[in-house]
GROMACS .gro file of C-alpha atoms in nm:
model
  372
    1UNK     CA    1  11.045   8.660  12.887
    2UNK     CA    2  11.434   8.633  12.817
    3UNK     CA    3  11.499   9.005  12.688
    4UNK     CA    4  11.439   8.969  12.297
    5UNK     CA    5  11.383   9.361  12.354
    6UNK     CA    6  11.723   9.489  12.255
    7UNK     CA    7  11.767   9.704  11.944
    8UNK     CA    8  12.073   9.670  11.729
    9UNK     CA    9  12.284  10.026  11.823
   10UNK     CA   10  12.240  10.106  11.425
   11UNK     CA   11  11.886  10.208  11.444
   12UNK     CA   12  11.716  10.512  11.415
   13UNK     CA   13  11.387  10.472  11.659
   14UNK     CA   14  11.264  10.368  11.952
   15UNK     CA   15  10.948  10.206  11.897
   16UNK     CA   16  10.741  10.182  12.199
   17UNK     CA   17  10.641   9.890  12.398
   18UNK     CA   18  10.267   9.819  12.323
   19UNK     CA   19  10.027   9.562  12.503
   20UNK     CA   20   9.750   9.433  12.357
   21UNK     CA   21   9.447   9.572  12.636
   22UNK     CA   22   9.112   9.574  12.491
   23UNK     CA   23   8.856   9.825  12.674
   24UNK     CA   24   8.605   9.699  12.895
   25UNK     CA   25   8.331   9.865  12.706
   26UNK     CA   26   8.446   9.740  12.351
   27UNK     CA   27   8.408   9.349  12.514
   28UNK     CA   28   8.082   9.406  12.725
   29UNK     CA   29   7.924   9.557  12.397
   30UNK     CA   30   8.090   9.264  12.120
   31UNK     CA   31   7.906   9.036  12.316
   32UNK     CA   32   7.557   9.218  12.337
   33UNK     CA   33   7.583   9.230  11.945
   34UNK     CA   34   7.686   8.851  11.927
   35UNK     CA   35   7.399   8.733  12.134
   36UNK     CA   36   7.159   8.910  11.922
   37UNK     CA   37   7.339   8.791  11.569
   38UNK     CA   38   7.057   8.599  11.452
   39UNK     CA   39   7.142   8.296  11.244
   40UNK     CA   40   6.921   8.264  10.942
   41UNK     CA   41   6.680   7.989  10.867
   42UNK     CA   42   6.909   7.643  10.688
   43UNK     CA   43   6.901   7.627  10.376
   44UNK     CA   44   6.965   7.349  10.128
   45UNK     CA   45   7.321   7.513  10.061
   46UNK     CA   46   7.387   7.583  10.418
   47UNK     CA   47   7.316   7.184  10.490
   48UNK     CA   48   7.591   7.081  10.324
   49UNK     CA   49   7.887   6.960  10.509
   50UNK     CA   50   8.102   6.918  10.250
   51UNK     CA   51   8.224   7.310  10.222
   52UNK     CA   52   8.128   7.367   9.836
   53UNK     CA   53   7.839   7.596   9.877
   54UNK     CA   54   8.036   7.788  10.151
   55UNK     CA   55   8.014   7.720  10.532
   56UNK     CA   56   7.759   7.500  10.695
   57UNK     CA   57   7.429   7.634  10.915
   58UNK     CA   58   7.586   7.359  11.135
   59UNK     CA   59   7.918   7.477  11.146
   60UNK     CA   60   7.759   7.849  11.240
   61UNK     CA   61   7.577   7.730  11.489
   62UNK     CA   62   7.837   7.575  11.646
   63UNK     CA   63   8.110   7.890  11.608
   64UNK     CA   64   7.885   8.072  11.762
   65UNK     CA   65   7.790   7.867  12.068
   66UNK     CA   66   8.144   7.862  12.125
   67UNK     CA   67   8.227   8.201  12.049
   68UNK     CA   68   7.975   8.318  12.384
   69UNK     CA   69   8.003   8.001  12.586
   70UNK     CA   70   8.328   7.942  12.605
   71UNK     CA   71   8.628   8.172  12.361
   72UNK     CA   72   8.798   8.407  12.623
   73UNK     CA   73   8.954   8.730  12.437
   74UNK     CA   74   9.154   8.824  12.813
   75UNK     CA   75   9.338   8.451  12.756
   76UNK     CA   76   9.467   8.534  12.404
   77UNK     CA   77   9.564   8.894  12.459
   78UNK     CA   78   9.769   8.718  12.748
   79UNK     CA   79   9.921   8.503  12.485
   80UNK     CA   80   9.976   8.805  12.230
   81UNK     CA   81  10.141   9.019  12.524
   82UNK     CA   82  10.409   8.751  12.561
   83UNK     CA   83  10.573   8.831  12.233
   84UNK     CA   84  10.760   9.145  12.241
   85UNK     CA   85  10.491   9.348  12.120
   86UNK     CA   86  10.573   9.728  12.026
   87UNK     CA   87  10.477  10.057  11.814
   88UNK     CA   88  10.700  10.249  11.583
   89UNK     CA   89  10.606  10.602  11.427
   90UNK     CA   90  10.724  10.623  11.035
   91UNK     CA   91  10.737  10.940  10.923
   92UNK     CA   92  10.748  10.926  10.477
   93UNK     CA   93  10.825  11.278  10.370
   94UNK     CA   94  10.828  11.202  10.082
   95UNK     CA   95  10.405  11.127  10.008
   96UNK     CA   96  10.341  11.425  10.244
   97UNK     CA   97  10.516  11.431  10.578
   98UNK     CA   98  10.283  11.158  10.648
   99UNK     CA   99  10.301  10.941  10.993
  100UNK     CA  100  10.208  10.567  10.991
  101UNK     CA  101  10.171  10.372  11.369
  102UNK     CA  102  10.359  10.026  11.300
  103UNK     CA  103  10.267   9.743  11.504
  104UNK     CA  104  10.478   9.513  11.514
  105UNK     CA  105  10.580   9.170  11.735
  106UNK     CA  106  10.996   9.198  11.690
  107UNK     CA  107  11.222   8.898  11.874
  108UNK     CA  108  11.534   9.092  11.842
  109UNK     CA  109  11.889   8.879  11.854
  110UNK     CA  110  12.219   9.010  11.995
  111UNK     CA  111  12.416   8.861  11.812
  112UNK     CA  112  12.656   9.093  11.602
  113UNK     CA  113  12.580   8.909  11.276
  114UNK     CA  114  12.133   8.795  11.284
  115UNK     CA  115  12.001   8.871  10.959
  116UNK     CA  116  11.728   9.089  11.012
  117UNK     CA  117  11.411   8.914  10.859
  118UNK     CA  118  11.068   9.074  10.807
  119UNK     CA  119  10.808   8.898  10.800
  120UNK     CA  120  10.480   8.947  10.582
  121UNK     CA  121  10.107   8.821  10.639
  122UNK     CA  122   9.821   8.808  10.496
  123UNK     CA  123   9.432   8.843  10.412
  124UNK     CA  124   9.277   8.737  10.646
  125UNK     CA  125   9.610   8.686  10.779
  126UNK     CA  126   9.775   8.881  11.061
  127UNK     CA  127  10.086   8.871  11.273
  128UNK     CA  128   9.893   8.630  11.498
  129UNK     CA  129   9.942   8.377  11.239
  130UNK     CA  130  10.411   8.379  11.321
  131UNK     CA  131  10.347   8.365  11.649
  132UNK     CA  132  10.380   7.938  11.673
  133UNK     CA  133  10.723   8.078  11.457
  134UNK     CA  134  10.861   8.313  11.722
  135UNK     CA  135  10.732   7.994  11.963
  136UNK     CA  136  11.006   7.791  11.812
  137UNK     CA  137  11.227   8.055  11.771
  138UNK     CA  138  11.160   8.104  12.181
  139UNK     CA  139  11.254   7.705  12.279
  140UNK     CA  140  11.561   7.628  12.038
  141UNK     CA  141  11.773   7.991  12.072
  142UNK     CA  142  11.824   8.239  12.352
  143UNK     CA  143  11.865   8.621  12.264
  144UNK     CA  144  12.204   8.551  12.248
  145UNK     CA  145  12.200   8.272  11.978
  146UNK     CA  146  11.896   8.386  11.804
  147UNK     CA  147  12.067   8.384  11.445
  148UNK     CA  148  11.800   8.631  11.325
  149UNK     CA  149  11.641   8.996  11.362
  150UNK     CA  150  11.289   8.837  11.312
  151UNK     CA  151  11.008   9.149  11.276
  152UNK     CA  152  10.664   9.017  11.212
  153UNK     CA  153  10.427   9.398  11.116
  154UNK     CA  154  10.067   9.443  11.113
  155UNK     CA  155  10.069   9.556  10.785
  156UNK     CA  156   9.873   9.950  10.750
  157UNK     CA  157   9.491   9.855  10.815
  158UNK     CA  158   9.548   9.536  11.018
  159UNK     CA  159   9.537   9.516  11.384
  160UNK     CA  160   9.696   9.813  11.572
  161UNK     CA  161   9.860   9.970  11.325
  162UNK     CA  162   9.754  10.249  11.182
  163UNK     CA  163   9.464  10.332  10.881
  164UNK     CA  164   9.590  10.397  10.582
  165UNK     CA  165   9.520  10.793  10.483
  166UNK     CA  166   9.145  10.838  10.467
  167UNK     CA  167   9.235  11.165  10.133
  168UNK     CA  168   9.450  10.999   9.909
  169UNK     CA  169   9.439  10.644   9.707
  170UNK     CA  170   9.661  10.401   9.880
  171UNK     CA  171   9.825  10.109   9.738
  172UNK     CA  172  10.087   9.792   9.780
  173UNK     CA  173  10.332  10.018   9.689
  174UNK     CA  174  10.275  10.268   9.994
  175UNK     CA  175  10.253   9.927  10.189
  176UNK     CA  176  10.646   9.839  10.069
  177UNK     CA  177  10.778  10.203  10.142
  178UNK     CA  178  10.652  10.157  10.479
  179UNK     CA  179  10.781   9.799  10.541
  180UNK     CA  180  11.092   9.915  10.434
  181UNK     CA  181  11.090  10.305  10.633
  182UNK     CA  182  11.064  10.071  10.961
  183UNK     CA  183  11.290   9.807  10.891
  184UNK     CA  184  11.550  10.107  10.774
  185UNK     CA  185  11.428  10.238  11.113
  186UNK     CA  186  11.499   9.977  11.308
  187UNK     CA  187  11.904  10.000  11.200
  188UNK     CA  188  11.903   9.737  10.925
  189UNK     CA  189  11.961   9.925  10.626
  190UNK     CA  190  12.338   9.874  10.611
  191UNK     CA  191  12.405   9.527  10.568
  192UNK     CA  192  12.052   9.519  10.462
  193UNK     CA  193  11.790   9.251  10.493
  194UNK     CA  194  11.571   8.990  10.353
  195UNK     CA  195  11.164   8.943  10.372
  196UNK     CA  196  10.896   8.687  10.390
  197UNK     CA  197  10.557   8.684  10.227
  198UNK     CA  198  10.226   8.523  10.202
  199UNK     CA  199   9.889   8.608  10.047
  200UNK     CA  200   9.936   8.996  10.027
  201UNK     CA  201  10.271   8.955  10.215
  202UNK     CA  202  10.399   8.795   9.913
  203UNK     CA  203  10.339   9.074   9.667
  204UNK     CA  204  10.491   9.401   9.944
  205UNK     CA  205  10.816   9.173   9.961
  206UNK     CA  206  10.851   9.172   9.576
  207UNK     CA  207  10.793   9.566   9.568
  208UNK     CA  208  11.016   9.593   9.838
  209UNK     CA  209  11.270   9.347   9.674
  210UNK     CA  210  11.240   9.594   9.301
  211UNK     CA  211  11.283   9.973   9.458
  212UNK     CA  212  11.468   9.915   9.774
  213UNK     CA  213  11.895   9.884   9.778
  214UNK     CA  214  11.861   9.741  10.155
  215UNK     CA  215  11.619   9.482  10.052
  216UNK     CA  216  11.880   9.178   9.991
  217UNK     CA  217  11.684   8.931   9.881
  218UNK     CA  218  11.304   8.790   9.956
  219UNK     CA  219  11.141   8.417  10.019
  220UNK     CA  220  10.728   8.365   9.912
  221UNK     CA  221  10.488   8.053   9.944
  222UNK     CA  222  10.216   8.265   9.675
  223UNK     CA  223  10.350   8.346   9.324
  224UNK     CA  224  10.032   8.353   9.110
  225UNK     CA  225  10.123   8.458   8.728
  226UNK     CA  226   9.850   8.689   8.597
  227UNK     CA  227   9.708   8.338   8.390
  228UNK     CA  228   9.678   8.179   8.732
  229UNK     CA  229   9.682   7.807   8.555
  230UNK     CA  230   9.882   7.873   8.267
  231UNK     CA  231  10.243   7.882   8.219
  232UNK     CA  232  10.447   8.238   8.192
  233UNK     CA  233  10.528   8.424   7.877
  234UNK     CA  234  10.885   8.271   7.777
  235UNK     CA  235  10.747   7.920   7.930
  236UNK     CA  236  10.660   7.640   7.667
  237UNK     CA  237  10.340   7.409   7.776
  238UNK     CA  238  10.543   7.086   7.732
  239UNK     CA  239  10.760   7.155   8.046
  240UNK     CA  240  10.740   6.874   8.230
  241UNK     CA  241  10.507   6.896   8.612
  242UNK     CA  242  10.526   6.675   8.889
  243UNK     CA  243  10.224   6.484   8.992
  244UNK     CA  244  10.172   6.729   9.230
  245UNK     CA  245  10.228   7.044   9.072
  246UNK     CA  246   9.948   6.919   8.786
  247UNK     CA  247   9.746   6.890   9.101
  248UNK     CA  248   9.806   7.191   9.263
  249UNK     CA  249   9.657   7.372   8.889
  250UNK     CA  250   9.374   7.135   8.930
  251UNK     CA  251   9.304   7.278   9.269
  252UNK     CA  252   9.404   7.674   9.136
  253UNK     CA  253   9.109   7.628   8.879
  254UNK     CA  254   8.908   7.499   9.121
  255UNK     CA  255   8.904   7.802   9.308
  256UNK     CA  256   8.900   8.026   9.001
  257UNK     CA  257   8.581   7.879   8.925
  258UNK     CA  258   8.441   7.860   9.228
  259UNK     CA  259   8.604   7.985   9.524
  260UNK     CA  260   8.730   8.375   9.419
  261UNK     CA  261   8.439   8.564   9.462
  262UNK     CA  262   8.536   8.751   9.780
  263UNK     CA  263   8.847   8.816   9.602
  264UNK     CA  264   8.611   9.028   9.357
  265UNK     CA  265   8.402   9.204   9.621
  266UNK     CA  266   8.695   9.264   9.831
  267UNK     CA  267   8.874   9.430   9.440
  268UNK     CA  268   8.550   9.630   9.350
  269UNK     CA  269   8.299   9.644   9.597
  270UNK     CA  270   8.509   9.746   9.924
  271UNK     CA  271   8.324   9.982  10.156
  272UNK     CA  272   8.053   9.777  10.060
  273UNK     CA  273   8.183   9.490  10.210
  274UNK     CA  274   8.373   9.651  10.421
  275UNK     CA  275   8.011   9.843  10.563
  276UNK     CA  276   7.873   9.532  10.575
  277UNK     CA  277   8.108   9.284  10.765
  278UNK     CA  278   8.215   9.555  11.054
  279UNK     CA  279   7.855   9.538  11.122
  280UNK     CA  280   7.802   9.234  11.281
  281UNK     CA  281   8.074   8.970  11.444
  282UNK     CA  282   7.845   8.708  11.311
  283UNK     CA  283   7.876   8.832  10.921
  284UNK     CA  284   8.245   8.865  10.971
  285UNK     CA  285   8.279   8.529  11.160
  286UNK     CA  286   8.086   8.380  10.834
  287UNK     CA  287   8.262   8.514  10.564
  288UNK     CA  288   8.643   8.483  10.752
  289UNK     CA  289   8.569   8.207  10.880
  290UNK     CA  290   8.499   8.021  10.565
  291UNK     CA  291   8.808   8.107  10.440
  292UNK     CA  292   9.037   7.947  10.722
  293UNK     CA  293   8.843   7.575  10.622
  294UNK     CA  294   8.870   7.600  10.309
  295UNK     CA  295   9.249   7.710  10.271
  296UNK     CA  296   9.443   7.516  10.567
  297UNK     CA  297   9.567   7.207  10.522
  298UNK     CA  298   9.494   7.065  10.895
  299UNK     CA  299   9.090   7.183  11.018
  300UNK     CA  300   9.196   7.439  11.259
  301UNK     CA  301   9.020   7.443  11.608
  302UNK     CA  302   8.721   7.707  11.688
  303UNK     CA  303   8.949   7.850  11.928
  304UNK     CA  304   9.217   7.936  11.645
  305UNK     CA  305   8.995   8.103  11.369
  306UNK     CA  306   8.797   8.259  11.654
  307UNK     CA  307   9.150   8.378  11.777
  308UNK     CA  308   9.186   8.560  11.461
  309UNK     CA  309   8.823   8.699  11.357
  310UNK     CA  310   8.762   8.836  11.684
  311UNK     CA  311   9.127   9.066  11.669
  312UNK     CA  312   8.962   9.136  11.290
  313UNK     CA  313   8.646   9.266  11.512
  314UNK     CA  314   8.831   9.442  11.791
  315UNK     CA  315   9.037   9.632  11.559
  316UNK     CA  316   8.813   9.708  11.261
  317UNK     CA  317   9.068   9.510  11.037
  318UNK     CA  318   8.827   9.435  10.772
  319UNK     CA  319   8.737   9.737  10.651
  320UNK     CA  320   9.040   9.888  10.656
  321UNK     CA  321   9.228   9.632  10.549
  322UNK     CA  322   9.113   9.491  10.189
  323UNK     CA  323   9.252   9.833   9.991
  324UNK     CA  324   9.481   9.619   9.855
  325UNK     CA  325   9.213   9.385   9.694
  326UNK     CA  326   9.185   9.743   9.424
  327UNK     CA  327   9.519   9.642   9.313
  328UNK     CA  328   9.422   9.393   9.049
  329UNK     CA  329   9.692   9.424   8.869
  330UNK     CA  330  10.019   9.206   8.998
  331UNK     CA  331  10.409   9.246   8.895
  332UNK     CA  332  10.466   9.168   8.534
  333UNK     CA  333  10.471   8.809   8.493
  334UNK     CA  334  10.742   8.870   8.255
  335UNK     CA  335  10.994   9.087   8.514
  336UNK     CA  336  11.286   9.006   8.642
  337UNK     CA  337  11.411   9.048   8.997
  338UNK     CA  338  11.758   9.102   9.014
  339UNK     CA  339  11.827   8.940   9.375
  340UNK     CA  340  11.821   8.647   9.488
  341UNK     CA  341  11.434   8.485   9.602
  342UNK     CA  342  11.327   8.129   9.742
  343UNK     CA  343  11.018   7.989   9.716
  344UNK     CA  344  10.837   7.716   9.869
  345UNK     CA  345  10.547   7.521   9.769
  346UNK     CA  346  10.248   7.372   9.941
  347UNK     CA  347  10.002   7.177   9.808
  348UNK     CA  348   9.744   7.355   9.956
  349UNK     CA  349   9.777   7.671   9.827
  350UNK     CA  350   9.482   7.863   9.683
  351UNK     CA  351   9.744   7.873   9.379
  352UNK     CA  352  10.062   7.681   9.412
  353UNK     CA  353  10.291   7.839   9.110
  354UNK     CA  354  10.531   7.496   8.946
  355UNK     CA  355  10.882   7.582   9.000
  356UNK     CA  356  10.928   7.624   8.605
  357UNK     CA  357  10.670   7.880   8.623
  358UNK     CA  358  10.855   8.048   8.931
  359UNK     CA  359  11.220   8.064   8.821
  360UNK     CA  360  11.069   8.234   8.576
  361UNK     CA  361  11.085   8.525   8.854
  362UNK     CA  362  11.441   8.590   8.776
  363UNK     CA  363  11.708   8.457   9.010
  364UNK     CA  364  11.576   8.136   9.205
  365UNK     CA  365  11.814   7.966   9.460
  366UNK     CA  366  11.571   7.830   9.721
  367UNK     CA  367  11.310   7.616   9.615
  368UNK     CA  368  11.113   7.333   9.877
  369UNK     CA  369  10.796   7.136   9.776
  370UNK     CA  370  10.642   7.082  10.103
  371UNK     CA  371  10.403   6.817  10.184
  372UNK     CA  372  10.173   7.092  10.395
   0.00000   0.00000   0.00000
């Protein structure tokens, strides 16, 4: 591995190198639970393979077989460990002197003018979804030529990062504090850093830009307005939309009618859903796997889906990570940002937002409509 692990001289912390290694007993217990997990009898709904009622009986049967017979977690550990992993201790004295262990994957540049970028995931994502990006960066650049410091944290409650506090409420503002402090501790307070966020990460990115001077700008690919399918206040309804944007609004309408029950469950009964899905790997696969199947531009391989679900299982990320859904208020649709930002429009995003609506957020200096 090329040396992408050299921190800036301005860093005030020395995060420890981290290796993923699930204990053999955990792996054995998982295999036993999976083997004993029963697939329910087929129903009319589960025999429909077009996804309109969720995952199909056939898909779950085939995925379970692959999980038992072909999936190799140890090989996936080797893949994860081929990237520089770290564990940092983040202290927040302003909220009771709390310490948080934050896992992150990073490529540190040795260029003096490299731009620090924090890349934040959402649900049901994790740091895993950005490893292909880091692979591309490693193939294109050496540590001496890499133009960015790329920091990919696991949000609190996800993967190997700390569980949110058990004695107080914890929300996206707290996550923003921790992510900001991570970037400061890594030496990026001056001249500052940028943030990219998707899903929950997009809301955290906006908060970091709002609250912290060191965050100089952000890029998001998820910006649902509170009305989702109607223009925010101040945008006239007859603003011309492209064919792609009109199709995106229809997609958001469909999601609103038939696809957001999970969000309501996460937001209103997080204890129930967390305890339920934390008790059965097959139940977790059905719940999370459905989202990967429904929300991906191109079908993900069974291997990719199982890698993500298995990480969630071993790290108990499902129950620990859905707390942001209780904070159902978005940043105000009329709230403008004083920092420059960029927005990427993906047609298969669950709630793609037209460019004119997104400009309402503030100083949009970059916009791109992607094919996929």
